[in-house]
Tab-separated table of C-alpha atoms in Angstrom:
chain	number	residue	atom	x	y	z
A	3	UNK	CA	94.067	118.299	129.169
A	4	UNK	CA	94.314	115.073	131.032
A	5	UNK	CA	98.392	114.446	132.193
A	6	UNK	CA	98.682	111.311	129.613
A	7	UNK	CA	97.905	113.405	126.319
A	8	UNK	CA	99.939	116.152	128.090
A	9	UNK	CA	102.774	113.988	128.090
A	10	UNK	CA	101.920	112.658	124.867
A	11	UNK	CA	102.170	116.477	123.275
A	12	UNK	CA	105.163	116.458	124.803
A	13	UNK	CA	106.650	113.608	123.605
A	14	UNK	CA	105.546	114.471	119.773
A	15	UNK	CA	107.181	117.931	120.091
A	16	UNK	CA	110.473	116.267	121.164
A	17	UNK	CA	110.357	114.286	118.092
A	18	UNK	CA	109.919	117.294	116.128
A	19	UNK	CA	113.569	118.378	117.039
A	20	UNK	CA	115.425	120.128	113.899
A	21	UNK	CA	117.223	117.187	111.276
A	22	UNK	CA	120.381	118.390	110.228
A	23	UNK	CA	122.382	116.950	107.001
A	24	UNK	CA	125.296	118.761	105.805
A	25	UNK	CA	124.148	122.417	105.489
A	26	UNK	CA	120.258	121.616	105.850
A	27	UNK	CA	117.628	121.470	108.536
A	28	UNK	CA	114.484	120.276	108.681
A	29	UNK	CA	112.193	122.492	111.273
A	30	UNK	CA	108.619	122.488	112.147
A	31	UNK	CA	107.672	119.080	110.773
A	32	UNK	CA	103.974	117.683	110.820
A	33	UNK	CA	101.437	114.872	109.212
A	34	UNK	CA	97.893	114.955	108.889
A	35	UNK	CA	95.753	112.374	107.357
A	36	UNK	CA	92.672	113.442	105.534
A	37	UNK	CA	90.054	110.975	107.130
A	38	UNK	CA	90.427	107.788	109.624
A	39	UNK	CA	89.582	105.421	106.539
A	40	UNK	CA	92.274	107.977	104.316
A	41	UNK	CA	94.703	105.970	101.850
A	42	UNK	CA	96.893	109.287	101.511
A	43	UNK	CA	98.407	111.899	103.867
A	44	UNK	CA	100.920	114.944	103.801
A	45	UNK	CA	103.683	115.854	105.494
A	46	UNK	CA	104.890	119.544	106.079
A	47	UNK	CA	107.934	121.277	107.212
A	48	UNK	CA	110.375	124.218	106.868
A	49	UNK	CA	113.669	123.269	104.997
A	50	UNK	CA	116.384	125.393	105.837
A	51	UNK	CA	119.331	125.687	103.612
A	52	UNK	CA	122.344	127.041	105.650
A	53	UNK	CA	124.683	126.422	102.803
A	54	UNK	CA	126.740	128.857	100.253
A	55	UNK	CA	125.173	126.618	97.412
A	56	UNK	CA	121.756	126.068	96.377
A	57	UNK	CA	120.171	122.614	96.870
A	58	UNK	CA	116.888	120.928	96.118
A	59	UNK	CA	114.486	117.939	97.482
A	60	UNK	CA	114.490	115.383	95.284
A	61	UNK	CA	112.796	112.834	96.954
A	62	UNK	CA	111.366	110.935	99.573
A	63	UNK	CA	110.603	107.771	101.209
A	64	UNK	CA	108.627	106.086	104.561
A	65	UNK	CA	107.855	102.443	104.813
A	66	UNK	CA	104.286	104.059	105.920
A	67	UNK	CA	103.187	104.527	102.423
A	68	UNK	CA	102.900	102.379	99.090
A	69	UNK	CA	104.250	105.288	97.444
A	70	UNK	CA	105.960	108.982	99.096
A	71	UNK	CA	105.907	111.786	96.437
A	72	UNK	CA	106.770	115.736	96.414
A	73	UNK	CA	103.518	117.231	95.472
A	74	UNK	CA	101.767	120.835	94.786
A	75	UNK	CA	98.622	122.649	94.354
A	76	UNK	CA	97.957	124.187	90.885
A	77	UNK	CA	95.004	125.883	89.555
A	78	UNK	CA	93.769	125.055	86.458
A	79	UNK	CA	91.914	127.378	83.531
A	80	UNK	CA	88.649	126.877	85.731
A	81	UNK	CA	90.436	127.890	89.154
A	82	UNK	CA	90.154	124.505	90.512
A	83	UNK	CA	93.037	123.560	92.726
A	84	UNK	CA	94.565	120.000	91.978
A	85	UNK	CA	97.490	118.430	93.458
A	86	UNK	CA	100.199	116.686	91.440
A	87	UNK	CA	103.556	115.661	91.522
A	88	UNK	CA	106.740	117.641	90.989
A	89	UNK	CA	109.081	114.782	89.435
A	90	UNK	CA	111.874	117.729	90.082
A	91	UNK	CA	111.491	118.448	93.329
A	92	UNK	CA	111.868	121.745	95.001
A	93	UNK	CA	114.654	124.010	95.155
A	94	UNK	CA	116.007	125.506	98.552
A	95	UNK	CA	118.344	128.489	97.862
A	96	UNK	CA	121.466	128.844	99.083
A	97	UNK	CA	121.202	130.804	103.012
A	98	UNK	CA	117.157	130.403	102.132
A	99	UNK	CA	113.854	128.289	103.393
A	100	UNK	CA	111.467	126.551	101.276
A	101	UNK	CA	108.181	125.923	103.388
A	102	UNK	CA	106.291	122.842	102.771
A	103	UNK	CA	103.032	123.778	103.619
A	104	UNK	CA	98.786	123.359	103.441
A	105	UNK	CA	97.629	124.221	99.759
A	106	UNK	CA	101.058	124.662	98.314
A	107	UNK	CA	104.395	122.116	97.691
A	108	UNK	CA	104.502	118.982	100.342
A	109	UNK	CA	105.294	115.292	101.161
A	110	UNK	CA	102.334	113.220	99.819
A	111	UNK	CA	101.631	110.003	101.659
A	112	UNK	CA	99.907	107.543	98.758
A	113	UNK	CA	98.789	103.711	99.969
A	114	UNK	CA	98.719	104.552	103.165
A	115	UNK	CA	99.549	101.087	105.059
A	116	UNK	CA	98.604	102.174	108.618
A	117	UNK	CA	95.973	104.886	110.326
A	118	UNK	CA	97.644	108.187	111.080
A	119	UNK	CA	96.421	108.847	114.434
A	120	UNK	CA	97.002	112.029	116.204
A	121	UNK	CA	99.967	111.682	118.519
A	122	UNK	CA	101.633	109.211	116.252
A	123	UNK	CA	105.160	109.564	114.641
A	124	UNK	CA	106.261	108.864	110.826
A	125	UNK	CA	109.819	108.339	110.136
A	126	UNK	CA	110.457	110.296	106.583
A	127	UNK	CA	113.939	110.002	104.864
A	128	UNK	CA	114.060	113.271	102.650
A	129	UNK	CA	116.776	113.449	99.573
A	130	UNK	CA	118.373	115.965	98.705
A	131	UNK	CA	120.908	116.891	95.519
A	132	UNK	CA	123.699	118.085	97.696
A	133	UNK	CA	123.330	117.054	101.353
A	134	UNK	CA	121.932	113.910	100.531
A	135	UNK	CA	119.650	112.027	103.029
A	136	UNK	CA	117.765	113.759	105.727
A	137	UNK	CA	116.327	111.286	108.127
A	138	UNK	CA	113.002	112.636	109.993
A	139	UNK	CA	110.573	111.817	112.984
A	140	UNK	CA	107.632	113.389	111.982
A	141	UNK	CA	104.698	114.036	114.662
A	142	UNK	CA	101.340	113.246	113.327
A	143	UNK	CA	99.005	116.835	114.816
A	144	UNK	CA	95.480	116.689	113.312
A	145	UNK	CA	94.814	119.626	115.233
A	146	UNK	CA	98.036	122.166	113.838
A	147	UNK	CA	95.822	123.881	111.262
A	148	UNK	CA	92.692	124.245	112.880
A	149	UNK	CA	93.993	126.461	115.858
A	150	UNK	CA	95.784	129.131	113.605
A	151	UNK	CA	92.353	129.505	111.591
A	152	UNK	CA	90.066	129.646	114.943
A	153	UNK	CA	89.416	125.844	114.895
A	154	UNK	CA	87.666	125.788	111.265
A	155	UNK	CA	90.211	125.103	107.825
A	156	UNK	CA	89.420	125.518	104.531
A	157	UNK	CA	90.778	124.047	102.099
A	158	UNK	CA	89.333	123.548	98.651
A	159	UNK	CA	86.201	123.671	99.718
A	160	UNK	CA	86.664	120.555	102.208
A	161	UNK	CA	86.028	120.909	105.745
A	162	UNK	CA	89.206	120.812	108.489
A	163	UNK	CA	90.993	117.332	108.321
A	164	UNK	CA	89.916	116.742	104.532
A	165	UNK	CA	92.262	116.744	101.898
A	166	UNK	CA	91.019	117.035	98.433
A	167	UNK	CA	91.565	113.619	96.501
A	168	UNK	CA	93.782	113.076	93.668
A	169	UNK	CA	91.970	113.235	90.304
A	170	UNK	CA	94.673	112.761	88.176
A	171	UNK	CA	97.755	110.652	89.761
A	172	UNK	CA	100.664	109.813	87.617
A	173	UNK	CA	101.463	105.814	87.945
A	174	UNK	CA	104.141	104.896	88.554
């Protein structure tokens, strides 16, 4: 690894220090894109709730994207995975974590108005019921997946770095 990307690693982990609002942190934070000419991305994180009271994400927002949404992965009748949003966000118990993860609940990027590019930070504001506003610098790591599966991810039947695309989106 040449000294400039080393740095560059560097740098992106920095940004990915813990967010704090009132009893939650944010830890672990990364974006992916699903292809260099992608209109949509995901974000993914760890939300820790260090609070006596239960809270939930209600929403975010980035000036990256036309539209930022709280999404999921369901499986229909057929047992084909499709993504849609979860208008009511996601609950984080009280002393609990609520991963944001691959194939499961995450930030969805829609409209993209820039390229993602490896290396690259997106600013998220996260909402939450109780603690309100969580402000995050999110590294962009096209490469996070890929080394805890042996460099080859699966998901839905798409090669590494593909996401599958949204069939039926909700307008809004």
């Amino acid at each position: 690894m040449s000294r400039f990307k080393l740095l560059m690693t560097a740098a992106a982990v920095a940004f990915a220090a813990p967010a704090f609002a009132g009893d939650i942190m944010i830890t672990d934070p990364y974006a992916r894109v699903s292809t260099m000419m992608s209109k949509s991305g995901a974000a993914f994180m760890v939300i820790e709730n260090h609070g006596a009271n239960d809270d939930r994400l209600i929403g975010a927002a980035s000036d990256i994207a036309d539209r930022v949404e709280l999404h999921t992965h369901i499986s229909d009748a057929n047992g084909v995975m499709q993504m849609v949003e979860v208008k009511e966000g996601f609950p984080v118990a009280a002393h609990g974590t609520h991963e944001l993860k691959r194939g499961a609940d995450h930030v969805m990027f829609l409209g993209l108005r820039q390229s993602l590019n490896d290396g690259d930070t997106v600013h998220v504001v996260l909402t939450f019921e109780k603690a309100g506003e969580v402000a995050v610098d999110i590294p962009v790591d096209l490469k996070r997946d890929a080394a805890a599966m042996g460099g080859m991810q699966m998901m839905n039947g798409a090669p590494e770095g593909k996401m599958p695309e949204h069939k039926n989106m909700p307008s809004n």
